Tab-separated table of C-alpha atoms in Angstrom:
chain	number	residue	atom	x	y	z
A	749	UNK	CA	123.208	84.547	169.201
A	750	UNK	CA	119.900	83.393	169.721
A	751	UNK	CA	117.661	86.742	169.993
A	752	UNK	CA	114.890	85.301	172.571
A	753	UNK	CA	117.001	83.130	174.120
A	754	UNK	CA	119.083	85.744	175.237
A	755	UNK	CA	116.616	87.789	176.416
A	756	UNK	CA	114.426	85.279	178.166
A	757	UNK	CA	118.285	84.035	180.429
A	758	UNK	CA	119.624	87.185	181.194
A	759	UNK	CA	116.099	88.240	182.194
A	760	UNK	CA	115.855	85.284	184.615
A	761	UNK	CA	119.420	85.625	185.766
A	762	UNK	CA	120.438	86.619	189.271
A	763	UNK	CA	123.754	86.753	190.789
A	764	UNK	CA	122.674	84.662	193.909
A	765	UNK	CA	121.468	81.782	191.212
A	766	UNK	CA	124.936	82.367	190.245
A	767	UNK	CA	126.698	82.154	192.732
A	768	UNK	CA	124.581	79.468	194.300
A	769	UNK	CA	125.850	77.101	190.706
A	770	UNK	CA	129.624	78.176	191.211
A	771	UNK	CA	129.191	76.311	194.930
A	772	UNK	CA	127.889	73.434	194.018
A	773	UNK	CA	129.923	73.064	190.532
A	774	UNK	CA	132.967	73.077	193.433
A	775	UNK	CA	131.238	70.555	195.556
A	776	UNK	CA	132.292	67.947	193.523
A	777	UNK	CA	136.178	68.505	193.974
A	778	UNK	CA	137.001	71.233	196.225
A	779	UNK	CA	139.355	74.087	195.050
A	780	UNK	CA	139.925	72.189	191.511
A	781	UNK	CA	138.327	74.959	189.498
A	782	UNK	CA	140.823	77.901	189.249
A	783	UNK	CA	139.834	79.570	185.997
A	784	UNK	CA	136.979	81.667	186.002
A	785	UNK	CA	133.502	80.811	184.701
A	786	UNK	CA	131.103	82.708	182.990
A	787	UNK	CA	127.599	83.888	184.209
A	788	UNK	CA	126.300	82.185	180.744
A	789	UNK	CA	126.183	79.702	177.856
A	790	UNK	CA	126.118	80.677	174.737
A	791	UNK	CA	123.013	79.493	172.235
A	792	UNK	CA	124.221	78.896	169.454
A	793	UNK	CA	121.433	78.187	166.132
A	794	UNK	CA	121.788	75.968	163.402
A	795	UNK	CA	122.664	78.082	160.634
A	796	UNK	CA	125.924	79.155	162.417
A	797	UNK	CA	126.600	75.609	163.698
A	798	UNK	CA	126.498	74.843	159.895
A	799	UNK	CA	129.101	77.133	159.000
A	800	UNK	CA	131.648	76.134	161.472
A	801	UNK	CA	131.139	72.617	160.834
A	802	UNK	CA	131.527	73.431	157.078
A	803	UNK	CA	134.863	74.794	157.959
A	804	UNK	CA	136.041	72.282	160.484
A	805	UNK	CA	134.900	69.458	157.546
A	806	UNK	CA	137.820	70.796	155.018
A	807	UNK	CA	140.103	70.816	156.938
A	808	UNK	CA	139.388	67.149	158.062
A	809	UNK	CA	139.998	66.445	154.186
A	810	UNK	CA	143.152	68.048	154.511
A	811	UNK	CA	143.975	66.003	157.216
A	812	UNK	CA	143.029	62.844	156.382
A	813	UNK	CA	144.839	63.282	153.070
A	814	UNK	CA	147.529	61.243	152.043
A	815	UNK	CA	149.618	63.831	152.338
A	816	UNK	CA	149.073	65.226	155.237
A	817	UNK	CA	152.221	63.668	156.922
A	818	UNK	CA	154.423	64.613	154.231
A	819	UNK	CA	152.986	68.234	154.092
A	820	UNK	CA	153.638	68.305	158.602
A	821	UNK	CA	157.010	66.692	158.716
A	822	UNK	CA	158.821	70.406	159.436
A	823	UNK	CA	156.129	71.421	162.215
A	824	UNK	CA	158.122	68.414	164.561
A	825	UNK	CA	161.067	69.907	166.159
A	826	UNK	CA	164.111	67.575	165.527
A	827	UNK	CA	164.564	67.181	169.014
A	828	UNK	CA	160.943	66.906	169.982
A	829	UNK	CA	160.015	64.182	167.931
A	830	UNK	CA	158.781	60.658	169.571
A	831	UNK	CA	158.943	57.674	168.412
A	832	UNK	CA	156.204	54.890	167.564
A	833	UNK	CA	153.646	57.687	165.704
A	834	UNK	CA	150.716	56.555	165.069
A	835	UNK	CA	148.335	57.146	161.790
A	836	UNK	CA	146.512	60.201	163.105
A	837	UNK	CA	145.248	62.110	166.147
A	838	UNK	CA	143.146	60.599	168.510
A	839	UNK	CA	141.921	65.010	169.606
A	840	UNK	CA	141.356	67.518	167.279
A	841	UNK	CA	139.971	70.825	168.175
A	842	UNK	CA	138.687	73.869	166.094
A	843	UNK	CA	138.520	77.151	167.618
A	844	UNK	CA	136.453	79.888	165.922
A	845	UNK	CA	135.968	83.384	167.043
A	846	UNK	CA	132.275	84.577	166.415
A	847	UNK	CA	132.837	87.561	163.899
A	848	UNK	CA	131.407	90.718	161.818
A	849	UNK	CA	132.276	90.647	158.836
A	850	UNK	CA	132.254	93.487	155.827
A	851	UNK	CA	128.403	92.947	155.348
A	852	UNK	CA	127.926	93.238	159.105
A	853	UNK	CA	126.719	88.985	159.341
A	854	UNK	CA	127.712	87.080	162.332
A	855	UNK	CA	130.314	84.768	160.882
A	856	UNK	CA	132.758	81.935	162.378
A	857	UNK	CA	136.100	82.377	161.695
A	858	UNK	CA	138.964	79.710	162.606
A	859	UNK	CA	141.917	81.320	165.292
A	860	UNK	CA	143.866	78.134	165.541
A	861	UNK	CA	144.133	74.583	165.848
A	862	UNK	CA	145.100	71.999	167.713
A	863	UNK	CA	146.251	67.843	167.690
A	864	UNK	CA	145.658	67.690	171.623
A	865	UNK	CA	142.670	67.101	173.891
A	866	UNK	CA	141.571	69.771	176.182
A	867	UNK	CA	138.734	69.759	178.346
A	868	UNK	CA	137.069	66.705	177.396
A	869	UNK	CA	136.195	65.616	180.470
A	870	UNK	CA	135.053	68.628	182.375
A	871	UNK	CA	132.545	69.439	179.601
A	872	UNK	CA	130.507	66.609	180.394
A	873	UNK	CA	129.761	67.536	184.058
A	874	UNK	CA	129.664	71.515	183.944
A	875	UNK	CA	126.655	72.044	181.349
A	876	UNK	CA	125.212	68.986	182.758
A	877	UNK	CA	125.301	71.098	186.267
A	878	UNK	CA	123.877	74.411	184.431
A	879	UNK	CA	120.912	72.782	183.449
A	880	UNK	CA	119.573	72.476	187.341
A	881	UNK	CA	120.390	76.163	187.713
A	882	UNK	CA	119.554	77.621	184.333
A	883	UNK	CA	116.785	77.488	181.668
A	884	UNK	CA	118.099	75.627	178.914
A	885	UNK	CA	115.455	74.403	175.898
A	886	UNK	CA	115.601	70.563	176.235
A	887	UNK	CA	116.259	71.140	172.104
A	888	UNK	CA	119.794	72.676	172.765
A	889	UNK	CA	122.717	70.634	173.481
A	890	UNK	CA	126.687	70.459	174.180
A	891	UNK	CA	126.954	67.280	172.138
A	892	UNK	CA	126.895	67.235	168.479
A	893	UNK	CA	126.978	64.810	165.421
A	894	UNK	CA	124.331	62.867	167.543
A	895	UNK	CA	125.852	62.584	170.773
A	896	UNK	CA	124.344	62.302	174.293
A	897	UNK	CA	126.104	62.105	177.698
A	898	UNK	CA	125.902	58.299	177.596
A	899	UNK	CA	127.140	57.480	173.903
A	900	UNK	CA	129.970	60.206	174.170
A	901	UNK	CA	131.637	58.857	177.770
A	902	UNK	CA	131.367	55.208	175.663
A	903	UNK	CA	133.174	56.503	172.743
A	904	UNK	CA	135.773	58.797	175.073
A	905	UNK	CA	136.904	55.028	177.329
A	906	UNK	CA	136.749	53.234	174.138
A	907	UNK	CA	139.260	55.876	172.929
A	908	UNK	CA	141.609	56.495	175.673
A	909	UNK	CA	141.336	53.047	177.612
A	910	UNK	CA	140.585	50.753	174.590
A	911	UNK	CA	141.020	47.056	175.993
A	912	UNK	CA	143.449	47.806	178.387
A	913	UNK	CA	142.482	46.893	182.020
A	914	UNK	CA	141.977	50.741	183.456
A	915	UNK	CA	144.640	50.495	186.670
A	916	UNK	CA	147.774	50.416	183.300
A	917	UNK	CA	146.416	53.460	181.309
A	918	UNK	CA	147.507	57.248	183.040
A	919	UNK	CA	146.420	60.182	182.160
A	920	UNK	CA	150.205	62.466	182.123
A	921	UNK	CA	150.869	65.838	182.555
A	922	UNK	CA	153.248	68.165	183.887
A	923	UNK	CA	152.388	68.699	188.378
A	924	UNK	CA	148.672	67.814	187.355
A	925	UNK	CA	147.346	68.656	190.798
A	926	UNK	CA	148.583	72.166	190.584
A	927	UNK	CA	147.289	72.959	186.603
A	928	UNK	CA	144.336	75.173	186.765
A	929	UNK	CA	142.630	72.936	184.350
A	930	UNK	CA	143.005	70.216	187.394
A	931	UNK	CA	138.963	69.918	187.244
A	932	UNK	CA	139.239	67.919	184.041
A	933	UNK	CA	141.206	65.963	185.239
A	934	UNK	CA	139.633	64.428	188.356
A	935	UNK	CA	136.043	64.524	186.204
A	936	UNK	CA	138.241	62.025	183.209
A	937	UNK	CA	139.281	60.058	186.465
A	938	UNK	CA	135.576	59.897	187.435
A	939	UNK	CA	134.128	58.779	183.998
A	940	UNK	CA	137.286	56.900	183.055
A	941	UNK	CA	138.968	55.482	185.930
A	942	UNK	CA	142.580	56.449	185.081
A	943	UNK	CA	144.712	58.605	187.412
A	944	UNK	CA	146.368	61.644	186.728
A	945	UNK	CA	150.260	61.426	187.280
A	946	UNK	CA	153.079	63.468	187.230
A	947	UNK	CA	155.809	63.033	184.799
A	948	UNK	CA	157.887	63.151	187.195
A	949	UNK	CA	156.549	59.968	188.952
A	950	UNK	CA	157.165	57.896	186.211
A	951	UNK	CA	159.555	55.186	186.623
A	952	UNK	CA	161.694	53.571	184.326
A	953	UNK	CA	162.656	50.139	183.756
A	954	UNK	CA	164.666	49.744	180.252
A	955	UNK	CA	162.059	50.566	177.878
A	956	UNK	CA	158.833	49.778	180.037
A	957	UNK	CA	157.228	52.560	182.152
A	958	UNK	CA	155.294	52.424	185.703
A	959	UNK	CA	153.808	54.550	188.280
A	960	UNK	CA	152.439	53.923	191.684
A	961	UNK	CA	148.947	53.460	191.785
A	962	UNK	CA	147.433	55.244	194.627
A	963	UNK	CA	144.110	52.629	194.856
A	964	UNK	CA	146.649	49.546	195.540
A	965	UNK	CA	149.936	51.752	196.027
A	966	UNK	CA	151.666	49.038	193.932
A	967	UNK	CA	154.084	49.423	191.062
A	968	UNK	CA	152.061	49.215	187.567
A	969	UNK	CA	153.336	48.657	184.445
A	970	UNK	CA	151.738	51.483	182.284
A	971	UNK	CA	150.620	50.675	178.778
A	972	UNK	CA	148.504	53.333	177.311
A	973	UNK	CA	149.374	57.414	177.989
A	974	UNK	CA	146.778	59.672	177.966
A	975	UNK	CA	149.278	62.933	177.362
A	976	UNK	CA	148.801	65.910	178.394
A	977	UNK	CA	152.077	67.322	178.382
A	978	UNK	CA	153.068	69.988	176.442
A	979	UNK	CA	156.719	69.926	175.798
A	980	UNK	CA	157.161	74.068	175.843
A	981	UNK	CA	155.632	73.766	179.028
A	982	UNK	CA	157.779	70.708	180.098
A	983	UNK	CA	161.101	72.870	179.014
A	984	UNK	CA	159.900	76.544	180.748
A	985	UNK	CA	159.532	74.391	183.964
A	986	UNK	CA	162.183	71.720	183.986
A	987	UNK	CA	165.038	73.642	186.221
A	988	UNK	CA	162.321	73.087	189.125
A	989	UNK	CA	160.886	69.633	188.093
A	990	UNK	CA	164.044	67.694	189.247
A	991	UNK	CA	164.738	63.930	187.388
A	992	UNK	CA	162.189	62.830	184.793
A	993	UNK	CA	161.851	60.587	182.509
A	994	UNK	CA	162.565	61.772	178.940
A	995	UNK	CA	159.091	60.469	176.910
A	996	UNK	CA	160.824	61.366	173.614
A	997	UNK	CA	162.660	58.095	174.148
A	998	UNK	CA	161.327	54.602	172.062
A	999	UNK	CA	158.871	52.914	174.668
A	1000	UNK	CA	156.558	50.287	175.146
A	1001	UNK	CA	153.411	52.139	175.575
A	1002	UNK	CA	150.778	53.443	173.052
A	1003	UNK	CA	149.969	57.223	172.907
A	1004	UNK	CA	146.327	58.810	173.251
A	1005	UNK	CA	147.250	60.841	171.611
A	1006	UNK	CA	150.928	60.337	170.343
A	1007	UNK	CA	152.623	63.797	170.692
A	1008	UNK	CA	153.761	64.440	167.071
A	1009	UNK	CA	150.329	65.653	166.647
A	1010	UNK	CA	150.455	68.525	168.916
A	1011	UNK	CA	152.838	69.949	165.954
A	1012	UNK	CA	151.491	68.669	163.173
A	1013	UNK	CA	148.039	69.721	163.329
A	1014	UNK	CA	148.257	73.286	165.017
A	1015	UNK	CA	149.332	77.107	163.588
A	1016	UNK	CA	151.585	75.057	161.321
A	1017	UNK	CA	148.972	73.525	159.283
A	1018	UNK	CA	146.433	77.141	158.963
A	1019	UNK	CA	148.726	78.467	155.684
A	1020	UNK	CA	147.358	75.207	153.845
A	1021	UNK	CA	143.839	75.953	154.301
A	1022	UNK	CA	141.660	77.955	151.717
A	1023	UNK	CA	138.498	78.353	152.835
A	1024	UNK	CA	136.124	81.225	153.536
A	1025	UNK	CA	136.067	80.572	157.088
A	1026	UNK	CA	139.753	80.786	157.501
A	1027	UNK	CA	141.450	83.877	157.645
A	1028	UNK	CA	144.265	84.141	155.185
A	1029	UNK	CA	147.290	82.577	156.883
A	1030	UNK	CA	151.143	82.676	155.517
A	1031	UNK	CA	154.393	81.347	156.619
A	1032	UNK	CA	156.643	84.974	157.421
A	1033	UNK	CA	159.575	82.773	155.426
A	1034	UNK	CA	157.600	82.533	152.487
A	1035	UNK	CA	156.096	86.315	151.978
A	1036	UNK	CA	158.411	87.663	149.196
A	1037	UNK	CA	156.295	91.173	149.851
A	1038	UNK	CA	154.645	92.213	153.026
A	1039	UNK	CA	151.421	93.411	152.770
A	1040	UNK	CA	151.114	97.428	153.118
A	1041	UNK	CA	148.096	96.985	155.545
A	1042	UNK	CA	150.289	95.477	158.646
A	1043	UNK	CA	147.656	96.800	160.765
A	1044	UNK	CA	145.320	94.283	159.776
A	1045	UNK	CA	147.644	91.452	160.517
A	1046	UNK	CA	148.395	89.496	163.570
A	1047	UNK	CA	152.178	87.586	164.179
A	1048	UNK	CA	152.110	84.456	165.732
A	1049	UNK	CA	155.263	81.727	166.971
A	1050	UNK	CA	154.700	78.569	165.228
A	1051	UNK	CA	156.157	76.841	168.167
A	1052	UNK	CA	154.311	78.575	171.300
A	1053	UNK	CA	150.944	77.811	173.207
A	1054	UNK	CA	148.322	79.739	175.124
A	1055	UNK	CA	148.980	83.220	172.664
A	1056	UNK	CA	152.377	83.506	174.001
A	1057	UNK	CA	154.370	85.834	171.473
A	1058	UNK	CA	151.645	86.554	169.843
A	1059	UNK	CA	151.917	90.375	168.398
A	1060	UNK	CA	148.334	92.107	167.856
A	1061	UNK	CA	149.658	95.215	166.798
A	1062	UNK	CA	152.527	94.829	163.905
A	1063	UNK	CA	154.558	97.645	162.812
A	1064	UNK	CA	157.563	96.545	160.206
A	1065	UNK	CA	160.233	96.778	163.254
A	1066	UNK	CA	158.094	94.183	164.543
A	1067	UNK	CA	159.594	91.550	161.611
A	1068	UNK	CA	162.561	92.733	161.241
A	1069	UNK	CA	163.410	91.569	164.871
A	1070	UNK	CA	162.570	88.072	163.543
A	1071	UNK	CA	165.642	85.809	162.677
A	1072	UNK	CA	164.069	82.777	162.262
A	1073	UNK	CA	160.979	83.626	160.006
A	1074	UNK	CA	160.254	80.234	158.906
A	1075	UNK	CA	158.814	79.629	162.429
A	1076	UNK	CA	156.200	82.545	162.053
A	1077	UNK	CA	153.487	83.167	160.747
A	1078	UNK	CA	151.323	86.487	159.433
A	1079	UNK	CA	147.423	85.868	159.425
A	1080	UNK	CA	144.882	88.233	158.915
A	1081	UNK	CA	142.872	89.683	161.991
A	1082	UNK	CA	139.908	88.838	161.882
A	1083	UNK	CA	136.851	91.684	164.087
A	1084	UNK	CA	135.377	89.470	166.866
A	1085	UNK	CA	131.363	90.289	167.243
A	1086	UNK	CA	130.202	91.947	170.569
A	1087	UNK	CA	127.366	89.458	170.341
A	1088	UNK	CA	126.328	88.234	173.899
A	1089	UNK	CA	124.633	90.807	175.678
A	1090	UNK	CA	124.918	91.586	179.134
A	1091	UNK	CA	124.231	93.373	181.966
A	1092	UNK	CA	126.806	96.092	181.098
A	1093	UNK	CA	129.339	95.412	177.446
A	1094	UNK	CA	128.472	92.778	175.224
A	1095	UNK	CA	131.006	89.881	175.266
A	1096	UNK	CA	132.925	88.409	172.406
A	1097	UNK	CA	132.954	84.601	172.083
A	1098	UNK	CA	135.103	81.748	171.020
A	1099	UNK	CA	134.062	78.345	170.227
A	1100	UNK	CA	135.578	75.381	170.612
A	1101	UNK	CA	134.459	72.575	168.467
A	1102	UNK	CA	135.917	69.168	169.767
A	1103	UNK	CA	136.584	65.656	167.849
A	1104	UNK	CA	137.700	62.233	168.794
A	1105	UNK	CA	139.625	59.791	166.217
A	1106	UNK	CA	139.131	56.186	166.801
A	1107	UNK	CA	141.544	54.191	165.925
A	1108	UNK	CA	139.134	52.195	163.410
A	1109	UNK	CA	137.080	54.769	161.955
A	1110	UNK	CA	138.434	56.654	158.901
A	1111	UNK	CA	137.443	60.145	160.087
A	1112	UNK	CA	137.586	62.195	163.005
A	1113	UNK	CA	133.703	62.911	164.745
A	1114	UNK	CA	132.759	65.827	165.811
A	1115	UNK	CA	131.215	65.298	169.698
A	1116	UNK	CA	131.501	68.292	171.996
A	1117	UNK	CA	132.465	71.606	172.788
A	1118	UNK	CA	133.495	74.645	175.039
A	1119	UNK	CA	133.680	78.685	174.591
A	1120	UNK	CA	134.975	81.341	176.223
A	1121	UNK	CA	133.690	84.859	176.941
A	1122	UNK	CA	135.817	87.885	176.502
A	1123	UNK	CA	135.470	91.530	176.940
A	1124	UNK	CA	139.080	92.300	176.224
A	1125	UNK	CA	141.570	92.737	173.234
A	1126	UNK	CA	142.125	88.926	172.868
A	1127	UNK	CA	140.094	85.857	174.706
A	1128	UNK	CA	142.122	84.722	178.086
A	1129	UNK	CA	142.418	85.589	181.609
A	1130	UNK	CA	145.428	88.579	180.833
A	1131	UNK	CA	143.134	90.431	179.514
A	1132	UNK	CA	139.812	90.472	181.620
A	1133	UNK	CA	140.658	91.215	184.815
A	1134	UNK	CA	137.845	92.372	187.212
A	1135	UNK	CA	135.109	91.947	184.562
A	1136	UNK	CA	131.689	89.869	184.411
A	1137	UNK	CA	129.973	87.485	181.983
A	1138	UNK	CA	133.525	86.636	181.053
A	1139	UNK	CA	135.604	83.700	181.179
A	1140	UNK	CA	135.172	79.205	180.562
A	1141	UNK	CA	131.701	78.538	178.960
A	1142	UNK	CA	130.189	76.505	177.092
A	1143	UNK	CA	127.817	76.691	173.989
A	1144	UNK	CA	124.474	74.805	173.312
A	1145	UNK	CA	123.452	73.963	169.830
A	1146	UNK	CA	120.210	73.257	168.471
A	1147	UNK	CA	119.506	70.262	167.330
């Protein structure tokens, strides 16, 4: 995206300097990196940094509206819904595909959202790593809105451990030692201190929850949840899981963040937004006419994650096979750029633009970031099989 930069890194590149990175980004914990990573960053320049952060900005105002709740209450499940919400997210992130659009520009345009963290941790320590193996300007940077390594792992502890002694706040998720997204994990233990743990290692005790820590291998109360679990995830899985405890229940710990938001801000809230950075989005419910250009549609489960049920190519049978339509949606496909050139097709790029919510601050910040490189019909693993300059990336920005 940036012309010189491009040409100036692929034109250095070499698949031993490659490979030589992928070793040593293992080296810190062995085997924890299952996803594949891409041969390159993406530079990203100021002008299109602008317009995403345009977009990402109102939405925020939706958000932070009085409303908001009101306007989210039927994107919680009945029988997902937890107890003890709190007054917003503590995670947002924006993903944006880079696009063409009718006047042939590189544009951003928003995919989907979501009230959850993701690799917060992990994005610290890989571009760090790239920089010893890569040319990358000393102007260009993963952070954003000001941020550097130092004030951004401040702001993350302050966020997800607060003032609670470290050894009582867990990060949760679902067998976190076997997710494929592990990496992040052990890299938030590293910066953080708090240990990954199972949900089914929790242990209750009335309404208080503990684990056993595995520095001291005592019993410890926990007070503060760093979730990670994704209850469609926690349901496709739970035949094999055994007993766990049910954290829908009302209990003593505080949420980072509190799982509500997974549902409220997500696919849900895209048929609210009107901007030009956001491709028209409807509830299916709430179409009294479908548009006579299905083609240039895409249907999506309200309730799903990682593009499962996602339909690319609609045809009307497509809808009609639909019997709960209020828990759709139709939004216009948007053409992803072939904008990263490499040493055979240009790649298509998404871009992941990622905020933390403290508690006292009356807006979300924008802080970080991650992308990933496709070559295929949609961005993910499924559909890039055997090809390069593909996969987990990251973008720099210019400052």
């Amino acid at each position: 995206m940036v012309p010189a930069l491009r040409d100036a890194f692929n034109a250095a590149f070499t698949q031993e300097q490659y490979e030589a990175f992928l070793k040593d980004l293992d080296h810190l914990h062995p085997g924890a990196i299952e996803f594949r990573i891409a041969e390159t960053p993406v530079f990203v320049p100021k002008d299109f940094a602008d317009k995403m952060i345009d977009a990402c900005e109102a939405i925020v105002d939706i958000i932070t509206d009085d409303n908001f709740k009101k306007l989210t209450e039927r994107a919680i499940p009945p029988a997902d819904r937890v107890p003890n919400e709190n007054a917003h997210s503590h995670f947002i992130a924006f993903d944006f595909g880079v696009c063409i659009n009718a006047d042939n520009e590189l544009e951003p345009q928003l995919i989907e959202m979501q009230g959850f963290p993701t690799l917060f941790g992990f994005q610290v320590y890989y571009p760090d790593l790239l920089r010893n193996y890569f040319p990358i300007p000393d102007n260009y940077s993963q952070y954003l809105n000001g941020y550097n390594r130092e004030t951004y792992l401040r702001d993350l502890k302050e966020l997800i451990v607060g003032d609670v002694a470290v050894e009582h706040v867990i990060l949760l998720e679902i067998k976190p030692h076997e997710q494929k997204t592990r990496i992040d994990f052990y890299c938030t233990q590293d910066y953080l201190g708090i240990e990954p743990v199972c949900i089914t290692d929790l242990i209750q005790e009335g309404r208080k929850l503990f684990y056993i820590n595995q520095k001291t291998g005592k019993k410890t109360q926990v007070l503060r949840i760093y979730n990670r679990v994704i209850f469609d995830d926690l349901y496709a899985q739970k035949d094999s899981l055994g007993d766990f405890v049910d954290i829908r229940q009302d209990l003593d710990v505080e949420w980072v963040p509190h799982p509500n938001w997974f549902y409220r801000i997500s696919k849900y809230t895209l048929p609210f937004i009107h901007h030009p950075y956001v491709p028209k989005t409807f509830f299916l419910n709430e179409i009294k006419q479908l548009p006579s250009d299905l083609e240039n549609y895409v249907l999506k489960p309200l309730f799903s994650f990682a593009g499962q049920g996602v339909v690319i190519d609609i045809v009307a049978a497509d809808i009609d096979k639909i019997n709960d339509p209020e828990n759709w949606i139709l939004q216009q496909k948007v053409k992803y750029a072939d904008v990263i050139k490499t040493p055979d097709i240009p790649a298509k790029v998404e871009i992941r633009m990622m905020y933390i919510w403290k508690d006292n601050e009356p807006r979300p910040k924008l802080a970080i970031n991650l992308s990933r490189l496709s070559k295929g019909k949609m961005i993910g693993v499924r559909y890039n099989k055997d090809k390069a300059w593909v996969g987990g990336s990251v973008c720099y920005f210019e400052r």
